[in-house]
PDB file of C-alpha atoms in Angstrom:
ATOM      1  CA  UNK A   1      55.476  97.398  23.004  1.00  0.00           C
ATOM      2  CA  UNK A   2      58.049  95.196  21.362  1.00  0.00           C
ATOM      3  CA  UNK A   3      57.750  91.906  20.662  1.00  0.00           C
ATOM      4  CA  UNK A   4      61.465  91.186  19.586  1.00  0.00           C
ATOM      5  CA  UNK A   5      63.008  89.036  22.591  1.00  0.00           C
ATOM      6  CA  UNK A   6      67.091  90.096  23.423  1.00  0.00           C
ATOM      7  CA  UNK A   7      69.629  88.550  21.524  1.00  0.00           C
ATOM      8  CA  UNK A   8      70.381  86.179  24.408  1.00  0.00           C
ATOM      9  CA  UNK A   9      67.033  84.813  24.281  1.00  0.00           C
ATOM     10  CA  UNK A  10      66.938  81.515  26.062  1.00  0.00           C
ATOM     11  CA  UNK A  11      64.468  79.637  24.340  1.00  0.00           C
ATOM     12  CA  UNK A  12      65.560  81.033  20.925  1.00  0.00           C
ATOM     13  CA  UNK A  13      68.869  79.413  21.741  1.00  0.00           C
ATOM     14  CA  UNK A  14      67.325  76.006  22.285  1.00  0.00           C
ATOM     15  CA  UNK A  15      65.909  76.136  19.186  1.00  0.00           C
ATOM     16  CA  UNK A  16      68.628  76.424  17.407  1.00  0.00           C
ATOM     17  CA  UNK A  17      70.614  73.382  19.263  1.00  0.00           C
ATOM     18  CA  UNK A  18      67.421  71.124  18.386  1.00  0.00           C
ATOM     19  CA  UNK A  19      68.092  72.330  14.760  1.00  0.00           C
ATOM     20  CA  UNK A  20      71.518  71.809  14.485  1.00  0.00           C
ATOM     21  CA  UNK A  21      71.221  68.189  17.047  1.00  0.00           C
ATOM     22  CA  UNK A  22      71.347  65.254  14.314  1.00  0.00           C
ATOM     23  CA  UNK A  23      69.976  63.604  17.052  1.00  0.00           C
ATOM     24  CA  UNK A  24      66.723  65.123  17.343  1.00  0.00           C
ATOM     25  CA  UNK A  25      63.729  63.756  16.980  1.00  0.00           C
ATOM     26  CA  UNK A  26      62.483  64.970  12.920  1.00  0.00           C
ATOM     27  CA  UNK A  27      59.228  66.486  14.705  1.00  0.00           C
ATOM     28  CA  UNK A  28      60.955  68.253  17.253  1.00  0.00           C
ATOM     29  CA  UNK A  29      63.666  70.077  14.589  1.00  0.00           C
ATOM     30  CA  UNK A  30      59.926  70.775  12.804  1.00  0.00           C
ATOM     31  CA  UNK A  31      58.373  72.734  15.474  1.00  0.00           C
ATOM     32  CA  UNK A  32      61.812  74.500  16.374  1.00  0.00           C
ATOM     33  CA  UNK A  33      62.131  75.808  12.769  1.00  0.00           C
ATOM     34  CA  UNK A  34      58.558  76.838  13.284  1.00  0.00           C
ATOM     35  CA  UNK A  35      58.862  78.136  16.600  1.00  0.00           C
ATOM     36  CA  UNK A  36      61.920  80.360  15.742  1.00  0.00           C
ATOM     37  CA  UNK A  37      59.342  83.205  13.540  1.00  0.00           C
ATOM     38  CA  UNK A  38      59.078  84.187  17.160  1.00  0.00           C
ATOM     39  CA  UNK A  39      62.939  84.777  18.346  1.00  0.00           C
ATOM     40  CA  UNK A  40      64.604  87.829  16.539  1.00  0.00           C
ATOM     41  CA  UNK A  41      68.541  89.142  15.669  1.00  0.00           C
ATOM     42  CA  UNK A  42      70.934  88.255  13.839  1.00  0.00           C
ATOM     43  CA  UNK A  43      72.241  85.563  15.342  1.00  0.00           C
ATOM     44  CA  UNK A  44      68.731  83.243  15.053  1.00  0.00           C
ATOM     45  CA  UNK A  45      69.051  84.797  11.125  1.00  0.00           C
ATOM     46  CA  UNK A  46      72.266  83.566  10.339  1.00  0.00           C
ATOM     47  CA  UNK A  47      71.345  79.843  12.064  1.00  0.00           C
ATOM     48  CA  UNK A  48      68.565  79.677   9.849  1.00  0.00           C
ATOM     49  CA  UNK A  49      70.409  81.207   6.570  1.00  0.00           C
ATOM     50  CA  UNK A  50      72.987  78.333   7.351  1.00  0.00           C
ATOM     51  CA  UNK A  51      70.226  74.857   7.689  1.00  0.00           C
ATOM     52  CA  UNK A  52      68.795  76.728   4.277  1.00  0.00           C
ATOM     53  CA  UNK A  53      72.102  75.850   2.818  1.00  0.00           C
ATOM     54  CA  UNK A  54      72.706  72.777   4.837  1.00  0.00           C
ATOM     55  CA  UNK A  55      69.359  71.380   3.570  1.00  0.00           C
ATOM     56  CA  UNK A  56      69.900  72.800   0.445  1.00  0.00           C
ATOM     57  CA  UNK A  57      66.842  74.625  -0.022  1.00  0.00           C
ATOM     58  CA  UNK A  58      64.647  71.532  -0.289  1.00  0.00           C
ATOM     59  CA  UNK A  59      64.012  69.722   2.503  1.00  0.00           C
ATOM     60  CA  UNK A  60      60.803  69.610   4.780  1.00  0.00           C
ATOM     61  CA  UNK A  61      62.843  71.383   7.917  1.00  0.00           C
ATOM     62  CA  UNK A  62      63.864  73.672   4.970  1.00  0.00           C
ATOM     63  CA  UNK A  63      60.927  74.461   4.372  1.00  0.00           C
ATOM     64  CA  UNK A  64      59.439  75.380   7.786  1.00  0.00           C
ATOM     65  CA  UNK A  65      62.756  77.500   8.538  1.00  0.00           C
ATOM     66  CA  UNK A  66      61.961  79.813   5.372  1.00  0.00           C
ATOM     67  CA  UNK A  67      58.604  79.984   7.000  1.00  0.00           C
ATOM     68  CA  UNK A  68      59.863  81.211  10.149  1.00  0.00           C
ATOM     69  CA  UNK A  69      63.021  83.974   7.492  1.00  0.00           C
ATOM     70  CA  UNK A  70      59.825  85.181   6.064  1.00  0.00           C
ATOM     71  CA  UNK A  71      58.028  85.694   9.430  1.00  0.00           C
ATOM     72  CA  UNK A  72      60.536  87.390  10.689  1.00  0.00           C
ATOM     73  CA  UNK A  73      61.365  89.703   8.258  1.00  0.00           C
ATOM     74  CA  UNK A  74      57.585  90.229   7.447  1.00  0.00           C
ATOM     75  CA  UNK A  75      57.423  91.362  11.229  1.00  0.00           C
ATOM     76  CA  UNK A  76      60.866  93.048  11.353  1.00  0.00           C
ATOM     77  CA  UNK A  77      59.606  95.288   7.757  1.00  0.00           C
ATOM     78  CA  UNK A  78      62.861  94.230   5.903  1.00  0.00           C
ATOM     79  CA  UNK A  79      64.678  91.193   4.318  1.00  0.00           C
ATOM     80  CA  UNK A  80      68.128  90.686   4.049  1.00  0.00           C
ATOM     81  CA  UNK A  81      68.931  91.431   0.754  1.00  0.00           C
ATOM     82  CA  UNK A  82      72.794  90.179   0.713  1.00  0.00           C
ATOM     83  CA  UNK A  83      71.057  85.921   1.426  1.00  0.00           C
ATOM     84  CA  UNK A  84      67.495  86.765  -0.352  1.00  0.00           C
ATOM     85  CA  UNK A  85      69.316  86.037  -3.588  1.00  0.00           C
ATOM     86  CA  UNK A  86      70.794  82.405  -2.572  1.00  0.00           C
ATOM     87  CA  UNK A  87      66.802  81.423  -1.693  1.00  0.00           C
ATOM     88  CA  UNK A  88      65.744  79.043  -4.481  1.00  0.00           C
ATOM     89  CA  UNK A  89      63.412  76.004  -4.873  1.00  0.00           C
ATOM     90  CA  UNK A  90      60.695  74.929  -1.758  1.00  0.00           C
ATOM     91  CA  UNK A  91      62.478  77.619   0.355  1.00  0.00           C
ATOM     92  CA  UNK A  92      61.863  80.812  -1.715  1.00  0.00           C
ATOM     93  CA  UNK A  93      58.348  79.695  -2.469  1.00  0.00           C
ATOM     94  CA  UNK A  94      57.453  79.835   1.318  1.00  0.00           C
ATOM     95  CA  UNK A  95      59.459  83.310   1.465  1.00  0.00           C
ATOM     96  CA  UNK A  96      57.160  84.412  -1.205  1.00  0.00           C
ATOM     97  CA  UNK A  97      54.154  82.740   0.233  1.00  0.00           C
ATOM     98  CA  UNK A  98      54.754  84.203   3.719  1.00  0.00           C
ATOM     99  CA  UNK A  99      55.727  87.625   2.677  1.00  0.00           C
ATOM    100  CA  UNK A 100      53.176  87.902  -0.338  1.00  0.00           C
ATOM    101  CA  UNK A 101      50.528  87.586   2.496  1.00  0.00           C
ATOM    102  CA  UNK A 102      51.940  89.824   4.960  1.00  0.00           C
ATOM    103  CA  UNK A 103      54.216  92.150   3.881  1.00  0.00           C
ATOM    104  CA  UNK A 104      54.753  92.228   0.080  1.00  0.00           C
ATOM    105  CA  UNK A 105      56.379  95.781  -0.610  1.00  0.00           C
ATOM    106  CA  UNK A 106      59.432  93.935   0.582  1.00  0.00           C
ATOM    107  CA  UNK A 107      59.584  91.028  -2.088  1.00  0.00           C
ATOM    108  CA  UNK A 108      62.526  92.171  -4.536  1.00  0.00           C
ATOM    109  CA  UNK A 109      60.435  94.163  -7.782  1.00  0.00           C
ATOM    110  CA  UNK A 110      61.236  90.747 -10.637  1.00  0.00           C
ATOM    111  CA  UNK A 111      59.544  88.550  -8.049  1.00  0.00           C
ATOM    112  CA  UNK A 112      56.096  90.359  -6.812  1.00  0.00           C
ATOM    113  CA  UNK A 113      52.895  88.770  -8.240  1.00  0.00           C
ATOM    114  CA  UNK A 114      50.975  91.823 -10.481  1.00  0.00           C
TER     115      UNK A 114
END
């Protein structure tokens, strides 16, 4: 049984609205970014590959959205390997973090841990 919901998931969608809403609330863009390991295709990938960049990498909501890259890809059993490259600072560590613990045969071979 799949867990990946259709590409015109609902509550995916909200998410990413509260993400890209300057107006909302700093918690509630936190458990969005968090929420969204959960919602799968490309469109809720390329949302979060563009906040990366918007945030440049650093932020806190950064951050949690790498989380949720690396959860999905961990889940998914493949990264994107065209945007794994642009990852740097906070938001690769959590990529590395995340996928070291659940799926490291797909961090890139110069960044695995021996």
């Amino acid at each position: 049984m799949s867990t990946t919901p259709p590409p015109d998931d609902p509550v995916g969608v909200q998410l990413i609205a509260i993400l890209n809403d300057p107006q909302a609330p700093e918690g509630d863009q936190l458990d969005a970014a968090m929420d969204l390991e959960f919602h799968s295709g490309p469109r809720f990938e390329q949302s979060i590959f563009e906040i990366l960049r918007r945030e440049d990498f650093s932020s806190v909501l950064a951050q949690m959205c790498a989380e949720s890259l690396a959860g999905i890809w961990a889940r998914e059993d493949r990264i994107d390997e065209e945007f794994f490259p642009e990852l740097r600072g906070p938001a690769i560590r959590e990529v590395l973090g995340i996928l070291g613990a659940r799926a490291p045969h797909l961090i890139p071979e110069g960044l695995r841990q021996n």
